[in-house]
Amino acid sequence: MTTNGQSEQKLSAAAPGGADIAAAIHLVRDIVLQSALDCSCRDRVHEALRELEDFERQRNIVKLLAAAREERRKIALLTEMLCDFAEDDTVDEGVVETASLMFLDIAAAAQEGSRILRDALSLKKGE
């Protein structure tokens, strides 16, 4: 449930568009809960919004996991390309520079994958 905007912030950090949906849910909840009406429909709306938040959180987790798999794919491709590096003991400056850049790309992809998975775990814990 988004009562203080924390879930809204997690959704915005998690996936593009998540902030818009979370903000809309938060706005509807504020309007309904602050209305003078005190009826059973208020409880139904509250429950429906909670279910929508849960659905949106799960949808964002799925997006994040897909993004993490993409980082893993990048790492696998770069690692495959590095297999041909330094099969012999000759040192070609161009090859060494290219391999160095590939190692940096692998590190960046690993760091991004780690960040994405931490975001997914944070969303999961927010349930």
Short mmCIF file of N, CA and C in Angstrom, two decimals:
data_model
loop_
_atom_site.label_atom_id
_atom_site.label_comp_id
_atom_site.label_asym_id
_atom_site.label_seq_id
_atom_site.Cartn_x
_atom_site.Cartn_y
_atom_site.Cartn_z
N MET A 1 0.84 -1.17 0.00
CA MET A 1 0.00 0.00 0.00
C MET A 1 0.89 1.24 0.00
N THR A 2 0.53 2.21 -0.81
CA THR A 2 1.29 3.44 -0.90
C THR A 2 0.65 4.48 0.00
N THR A 3 1.20 4.65 1.18
CA THR A 3 0.65 5.65 2.09
C THR A 3 1.58 6.83 2.24
N ASN A 4 2.87 6.61 2.08
CA ASN A 4 3.80 7.72 2.25
C ASN A 4 4.69 7.94 1.04
N GLY A 5 4.37 7.32 -0.08
CA GLY A 5 5.12 7.53 -1.30
C GLY A 5 6.34 6.64 -1.44
N GLN A 6 6.66 5.80 -0.44
CA GLN A 6 7.84 4.95 -0.55
C GLN A 6 7.70 3.94 -1.67
N SER A 7 6.56 3.27 -1.76
CA SER A 7 6.36 2.31 -2.84
C SER A 7 6.37 3.01 -4.18
N GLU A 8 5.83 4.22 -4.21
CA GLU A 8 5.82 5.01 -5.45
C GLU A 8 7.25 5.28 -5.89
N GLN A 9 8.14 5.63 -4.96
CA GLN A 9 9.52 5.90 -5.31
C GLN A 9 10.22 4.63 -5.78
N LYS A 10 9.94 3.50 -5.15
CA LYS A 10 10.55 2.24 -5.59
C LYS A 10 10.10 1.89 -6.99
N LEU A 11 8.82 2.09 -7.29
CA LEU A 11 8.34 1.80 -8.63
C LEU A 11 8.97 2.72 -9.65
N SER A 12 9.17 3.99 -9.30
CA SER A 12 9.76 4.91 -10.26
C SER A 12 11.20 4.54 -10.55
N ALA A 13 11.91 4.05 -9.55
CA ALA A 13 13.29 3.65 -9.76
C ALA A 13 13.36 2.32 -10.48
N ALA A 14 12.33 1.53 -10.35
CA ALA A 14 12.36 0.18 -10.88
C ALA A 14 12.19 0.11 -12.38
N ALA A 15 11.21 0.75 -12.90
CA ALA A 15 10.91 0.58 -14.31
C ALA A 15 10.32 1.86 -14.87
N PRO A 16 10.71 2.18 -16.12
CA PRO A 16 10.12 3.35 -16.75
C PRO A 16 8.60 3.24 -16.79
N GLY A 17 7.92 4.31 -16.49
CA GLY A 17 6.46 4.30 -16.48
C GLY A 17 5.88 3.87 -15.15
N GLY A 18 6.66 3.20 -14.33
CA GLY A 18 6.17 2.74 -13.04
C GLY A 18 5.80 3.90 -12.13
N ALA A 19 6.52 5.01 -12.25
CA ALA A 19 6.24 6.17 -11.41
C ALA A 19 4.89 6.77 -11.76
N ASP A 20 4.56 6.82 -13.05
CA ASP A 20 3.28 7.39 -13.47
C ASP A 20 2.12 6.58 -12.91
N ILE A 21 2.21 5.27 -13.00
CA ILE A 21 1.13 4.41 -12.51
C ILE A 21 1.05 4.50 -10.99
N ALA A 22 2.20 4.45 -10.33
CA ALA A 22 2.21 4.54 -8.87
C ALA A 22 1.66 5.88 -8.41
N ALA A 23 2.01 6.96 -9.11
CA ALA A 23 1.50 8.29 -8.75
C ALA A 23 -0.02 8.36 -8.94
N ALA A 24 -0.51 7.75 -10.01
CA ALA A 24 -1.96 7.74 -10.25
C ALA A 24 -2.69 6.97 -9.15
N ILE A 25 -2.16 5.83 -8.77
CA ILE A 25 -2.76 5.04 -7.69
C ILE A 25 -2.75 5.84 -6.40
N HIS A 26 -1.64 6.48 -6.11
CA HIS A 26 -1.51 7.30 -4.90
C HIS A 26 -2.54 8.43 -4.90
N LEU A 27 -2.69 9.09 -6.04
CA LEU A 27 -3.65 10.19 -6.15
C LEU A 27 -5.09 9.71 -5.93
N VAL A 28 -5.45 8.59 -6.57
CA VAL A 28 -6.80 8.05 -6.40
C VAL A 28 -7.03 7.66 -4.94
N ARG A 29 -6.05 7.03 -4.33
CA ARG A 29 -6.18 6.63 -2.92
C ARG A 29 -6.39 7.86 -2.04
N ASP A 30 -5.61 8.90 -2.25
CA ASP A 30 -5.77 10.12 -1.45
C ASP A 30 -7.16 10.72 -1.61
N ILE A 31 -7.63 10.77 -2.84
CA ILE A 31 -8.95 11.35 -3.09
C ILE A 31 -10.04 10.53 -2.40
N VAL A 32 -9.97 9.22 -2.55
CA VAL A 32 -11.00 8.35 -1.98
C VAL A 32 -10.94 8.37 -0.45
N LEU A 33 -9.75 8.25 0.10
CA LEU A 33 -9.64 8.16 1.56
C LEU A 33 -9.88 9.50 2.25
N GLN A 34 -9.69 10.59 1.55
CA GLN A 34 -9.93 11.90 2.15
C GLN A 34 -11.35 12.41 1.91
N SER A 35 -12.10 11.66 1.14
CA SER A 35 -13.48 12.10 0.87
C SER A 35 -14.31 11.95 2.14
N ALA A 36 -15.38 12.69 2.18
CA ALA A 36 -16.25 12.66 3.35
C ALA A 36 -17.12 11.41 3.37
N LEU A 37 -17.18 10.72 2.26
CA LEU A 37 -18.01 9.53 2.19
C LEU A 37 -17.41 8.42 3.04
N ASP A 38 -18.24 7.79 3.82
CA ASP A 38 -17.79 6.67 4.63
C ASP A 38 -18.72 5.50 4.33
N CYS A 39 -18.41 4.81 3.28
CA CYS A 39 -19.29 3.73 2.86
C CYS A 39 -18.46 2.50 2.54
N SER A 40 -19.14 1.41 2.28
CA SER A 40 -18.44 0.17 1.97
C SER A 40 -17.69 0.27 0.65
N CYS A 41 -18.12 1.19 -0.22
CA CYS A 41 -17.41 1.32 -1.49
C CYS A 41 -15.99 1.83 -1.28
N ARG A 42 -15.79 2.61 -0.22
CA ARG A 42 -14.44 3.09 0.09
C ARG A 42 -13.51 1.91 0.37
N ASP A 43 -13.99 0.91 1.12
CA ASP A 43 -13.18 -0.27 1.40
C ASP A 43 -12.90 -1.07 0.13
N ARG A 44 -13.90 -1.16 -0.73
CA ARG A 44 -13.71 -1.89 -2.00
C ARG A 44 -12.69 -1.18 -2.88
N VAL A 45 -12.77 0.13 -2.94
CA VAL A 45 -11.80 0.89 -3.73
C VAL A 45 -10.40 0.72 -3.14
N HIS A 46 -10.30 0.81 -1.84
CA HIS A 46 -9.01 0.62 -1.17
C HIS A 46 -8.41 -0.75 -1.51
N GLU A 47 -9.23 -1.78 -1.42
CA GLU A 47 -8.75 -3.13 -1.74
C GLU A 47 -8.37 -3.25 -3.21
N ALA A 48 -9.16 -2.67 -4.10
CA ALA A 48 -8.85 -2.71 -5.53
C ALA A 48 -7.52 -2.00 -5.82
N LEU A 49 -7.29 -0.88 -5.16
CA LEU A 49 -6.03 -0.16 -5.34
C LEU A 49 -4.85 -0.97 -4.81
N ARG A 50 -5.05 -1.64 -3.69
CA ARG A 50 -3.99 -2.48 -3.15
C ARG A 50 -3.64 -3.60 -4.12
N GLU A 51 -4.67 -4.22 -4.71
CA GLU A 51 -4.44 -5.27 -5.69
C GLU A 51 -3.74 -4.72 -6.93
N LEU A 52 -4.12 -3.52 -7.35
CA LEU A 52 -3.47 -2.89 -8.50
C LEU A 52 -2.00 -2.60 -8.20
N GLU A 53 -1.72 -2.13 -6.99
CA GLU A 53 -0.32 -1.90 -6.59
C GLU A 53 0.47 -3.20 -6.62
N ASP A 54 -0.12 -4.27 -6.10
CA ASP A 54 0.56 -5.57 -6.11
C ASP A 54 0.83 -6.03 -7.54
N PHE A 55 -0.17 -5.87 -8.40
CA PHE A 55 -0.02 -6.26 -9.81
C PHE A 55 1.10 -5.44 -10.47
N GLU A 56 1.08 -4.14 -10.24
CA GLU A 56 2.09 -3.25 -10.85
C GLU A 56 3.48 -3.57 -10.31
N ARG A 57 3.59 -3.87 -9.02
CA ARG A 57 4.88 -4.25 -8.44
C ARG A 57 5.40 -5.52 -9.09
N GLN A 58 4.54 -6.52 -9.26
CA GLN A 58 4.96 -7.77 -9.88
C GLN A 58 5.36 -7.55 -11.34
N ARG A 59 4.62 -6.70 -12.04
CA ARG A 59 4.94 -6.39 -13.44
C ARG A 59 6.32 -5.74 -13.54
N ASN A 60 6.63 -4.84 -12.61
CA ASN A 60 7.93 -4.19 -12.60
C ASN A 60 9.05 -5.16 -12.24
N ILE A 61 8.77 -6.09 -11.35
CA ILE A 61 9.78 -7.11 -11.02
C ILE A 61 10.10 -7.94 -12.25
N VAL A 62 9.09 -8.33 -13.01
CA VAL A 62 9.30 -9.11 -14.23
C VAL A 62 10.16 -8.31 -15.22
N LYS A 63 9.88 -7.01 -15.36
CA LYS A 63 10.68 -6.16 -16.25
C LYS A 63 12.13 -6.10 -15.79
N LEU A 64 12.32 -5.97 -14.49
CA LEU A 64 13.68 -5.90 -13.96
C LEU A 64 14.44 -7.20 -14.18
N LEU A 65 13.77 -8.33 -13.98
CA LEU A 65 14.43 -9.61 -14.20
C LEU A 65 14.81 -9.78 -15.67
N ALA A 66 13.97 -9.31 -16.58
CA ALA A 66 14.29 -9.35 -18.01
C ALA A 66 15.52 -8.48 -18.31
N ALA A 67 15.59 -7.32 -17.68
CA ALA A 67 16.73 -6.44 -17.87
C ALA A 67 18.01 -7.08 -17.32
N ALA A 68 17.91 -7.77 -16.20
CA ALA A 68 19.08 -8.46 -15.63
C ALA A 68 19.53 -9.58 -16.55
N ARG A 69 18.58 -10.30 -17.14
CA ARG A 69 18.95 -11.34 -18.10
C ARG A 69 19.66 -10.75 -19.32
N GLU A 70 19.25 -9.56 -19.73
CA GLU A 70 19.91 -8.89 -20.86
C GLU A 70 21.36 -8.55 -20.51
N GLU A 71 21.60 -8.11 -19.28
CA GLU A 71 22.98 -7.84 -18.85
C GLU A 71 23.79 -9.14 -18.84
N ARG A 72 23.17 -10.22 -18.40
CA ARG A 72 23.85 -11.52 -18.41
C ARG A 72 24.20 -11.93 -19.84
N ARG A 73 23.28 -11.66 -20.78
CA ARG A 73 23.54 -11.99 -22.19
C ARG A 73 24.72 -11.18 -22.72
N LYS A 74 24.79 -9.90 -22.37
CA LYS A 74 25.92 -9.05 -22.79
C LYS A 74 27.23 -9.62 -22.27
N ILE A 75 27.23 -10.01 -21.00
CA ILE A 75 28.44 -10.57 -20.39
C ILE A 75 28.86 -11.85 -21.11
N ALA A 76 27.90 -12.70 -21.42
CA ALA A 76 28.21 -13.95 -22.12
C ALA A 76 28.81 -13.68 -23.50
N LEU A 77 28.25 -12.73 -24.23
CA LEU A 77 28.78 -12.39 -25.56
C LEU A 77 30.20 -11.83 -25.46
N LEU A 78 30.41 -10.94 -24.52
CA LEU A 78 31.75 -10.36 -24.35
C LEU A 78 32.76 -11.42 -23.91
N THR A 79 32.34 -12.30 -23.04
CA THR A 79 33.22 -13.37 -22.58
C THR A 79 33.58 -14.29 -23.75
N GLU A 80 32.61 -14.58 -24.58
CA GLU A 80 32.86 -15.40 -25.77
C GLU A 80 33.87 -14.72 -26.68
N MET A 81 33.72 -13.42 -26.86
CA MET A 81 34.66 -12.68 -27.71
C MET A 81 36.06 -12.68 -27.11
N LEU A 82 36.17 -12.71 -25.81
CA LEU A 82 37.48 -12.73 -25.15
C LEU A 82 38.18 -14.08 -25.24
N CYS A 83 37.45 -15.11 -25.60
CA CYS A 83 38.06 -16.45 -25.68
C CYS A 83 39.22 -16.48 -26.66
N ASP A 84 39.13 -15.66 -27.70
CA ASP A 84 40.18 -15.64 -28.70
C ASP A 84 41.37 -14.77 -28.29
N PHE A 85 41.21 -14.00 -27.25
CA PHE A 85 42.27 -13.10 -26.81
C PHE A 85 43.44 -13.88 -26.21
N ALA A 86 44.61 -13.52 -26.61
CA ALA A 86 45.87 -14.01 -26.04
C ALA A 86 45.98 -15.53 -26.06
N GLU A 87 45.58 -16.12 -27.17
CA GLU A 87 45.79 -17.57 -27.31
C GLU A 87 47.27 -17.88 -27.52
N ASP A 88 47.99 -16.86 -27.97
CA ASP A 88 49.43 -17.03 -28.07
C ASP A 88 50.09 -15.94 -27.21
N ASP A 89 51.41 -15.92 -27.21
CA ASP A 89 52.12 -14.98 -26.34
C ASP A 89 52.50 -13.68 -27.03
N THR A 90 51.97 -13.44 -28.22
CA THR A 90 52.28 -12.18 -28.89
C THR A 90 51.41 -11.07 -28.31
N VAL A 91 51.98 -9.88 -28.29
CA VAL A 91 51.27 -8.73 -27.75
C VAL A 91 51.02 -7.73 -28.88
N ASP A 92 49.78 -7.63 -29.26
CA ASP A 92 49.36 -6.66 -30.26
C ASP A 92 48.62 -5.56 -29.52
N GLU A 93 49.11 -4.33 -29.63
CA GLU A 93 48.52 -3.23 -28.87
C GLU A 93 47.03 -3.07 -29.12
N GLY A 94 46.61 -3.20 -30.35
CA GLY A 94 45.19 -3.06 -30.70
C GLY A 94 44.35 -4.13 -30.05
N VAL A 95 44.85 -5.36 -30.06
CA VAL A 95 44.12 -6.47 -29.46
C VAL A 95 44.05 -6.29 -27.95
N VAL A 96 45.15 -5.88 -27.34
CA VAL A 96 45.18 -5.69 -25.89
C VAL A 96 44.22 -4.55 -25.50
N GLU A 97 44.23 -3.46 -26.25
CA GLU A 97 43.33 -2.34 -25.96
C GLU A 97 41.87 -2.77 -26.10
N THR A 98 41.55 -3.52 -27.14
CA THR A 98 40.19 -4.01 -27.34
C THR A 98 39.76 -4.94 -26.20
N ALA A 99 40.65 -5.83 -25.80
CA ALA A 99 40.34 -6.75 -24.69
C ALA A 99 40.14 -5.96 -23.40
N SER A 100 40.95 -4.94 -23.20
CA SER A 100 40.80 -4.10 -22.00
C SER A 100 39.43 -3.45 -21.97
N LEU A 101 38.99 -2.94 -23.10
CA LEU A 101 37.67 -2.32 -23.18
C LEU A 101 36.56 -3.34 -22.95
N MET A 102 36.75 -4.55 -23.45
CA MET A 102 35.74 -5.60 -23.23
C MET A 102 35.63 -5.96 -21.75
N PHE A 103 36.77 -6.01 -21.07
CA PHE A 103 36.73 -6.27 -19.62
C PHE A 103 35.98 -5.15 -18.89
N LEU A 104 36.19 -3.90 -19.32
CA LEU A 104 35.45 -2.79 -18.72
C LEU A 104 33.95 -2.92 -18.99
N ASP A 105 33.60 -3.33 -20.21
CA ASP A 105 32.19 -3.52 -20.54
C ASP A 105 31.57 -4.64 -19.72
N ILE A 106 32.32 -5.70 -19.50
CA ILE A 106 31.83 -6.81 -18.67
C ILE A 106 31.59 -6.32 -17.24
N ALA A 107 32.54 -5.54 -16.72
CA ALA A 107 32.39 -5.02 -15.36
C ALA A 107 31.17 -4.10 -15.27
N ALA A 108 30.97 -3.26 -16.27
CA ALA A 108 29.82 -2.35 -16.26
C ALA A 108 28.51 -3.14 -16.33
N ALA A 109 28.47 -4.16 -17.18
CA ALA A 109 27.25 -4.97 -17.30
C ALA A 109 26.99 -5.73 -16.00
N ALA A 110 28.04 -6.22 -15.36
CA ALA A 110 27.87 -6.93 -14.09
C ALA A 110 27.37 -5.98 -13.01
N GLN A 111 27.91 -4.77 -12.97
CA GLN A 111 27.46 -3.80 -11.99
C GLN A 111 26.01 -3.41 -12.23
N GLU A 112 25.63 -3.20 -13.48
CA GLU A 112 24.25 -2.85 -13.80
C GLU A 112 23.31 -4.01 -13.48
N GLY A 113 23.71 -5.22 -13.81
CA GLY A 113 22.90 -6.39 -13.47
C GLY A 113 22.69 -6.52 -11.97
N SER A 114 23.73 -6.25 -11.21
CA SER A 114 23.63 -6.30 -9.76
C SER A 114 22.65 -5.24 -9.25
N ARG A 115 22.74 -4.03 -9.77
CA ARG A 115 21.84 -2.96 -9.36
C ARG A 115 20.40 -3.30 -9.69
N ILE A 116 20.18 -3.84 -10.87
CA ILE A 116 18.83 -4.22 -11.29
C ILE A 116 18.26 -5.29 -10.36
N LEU A 117 19.05 -6.29 -10.03
CA LEU A 117 18.57 -7.35 -9.14
C LEU A 117 18.31 -6.83 -7.74
N ARG A 118 19.11 -5.89 -7.27
CA ARG A 118 18.84 -5.29 -5.95
C ARG A 118 17.52 -4.52 -5.97
N ASP A 119 17.27 -3.83 -7.08
CA ASP A 119 15.99 -3.11 -7.23
C ASP A 119 14.81 -4.09 -7.21
N ALA A 120 14.97 -5.21 -7.93
CA ALA A 120 13.90 -6.22 -7.97
C ALA A 120 13.67 -6.79 -6.57
N LEU A 121 14.74 -7.06 -5.87
CA LEU A 121 14.60 -7.60 -4.51
C LEU A 121 13.95 -6.58 -3.58
N SER A 122 14.31 -5.33 -3.74
CA SER A 122 13.72 -4.27 -2.94
C SER A 122 12.21 -4.17 -3.19
N LEU A 123 11.81 -4.28 -4.44
CA LEU A 123 10.38 -4.27 -4.76
C LEU A 123 9.69 -5.49 -4.16
N LYS A 124 10.33 -6.63 -4.26
CA LYS A 124 9.74 -7.86 -3.73
C LYS A 124 9.54 -7.75 -2.22
N LYS A 125 10.52 -7.20 -1.53
CA LYS A 125 10.42 -7.04 -0.07
C LYS A 125 9.37 -6.02 0.31
N GLY A 126 9.07 -5.10 -0.61
CA GLY A 126 8.09 -4.07 -0.34
C GLY A 126 6.67 -4.56 -0.39
N GLU A 127 6.47 -5.82 -0.76
CA GLU A 127 5.12 -6.38 -0.85
C GLU A 127 4.45 -6.43 0.50
#
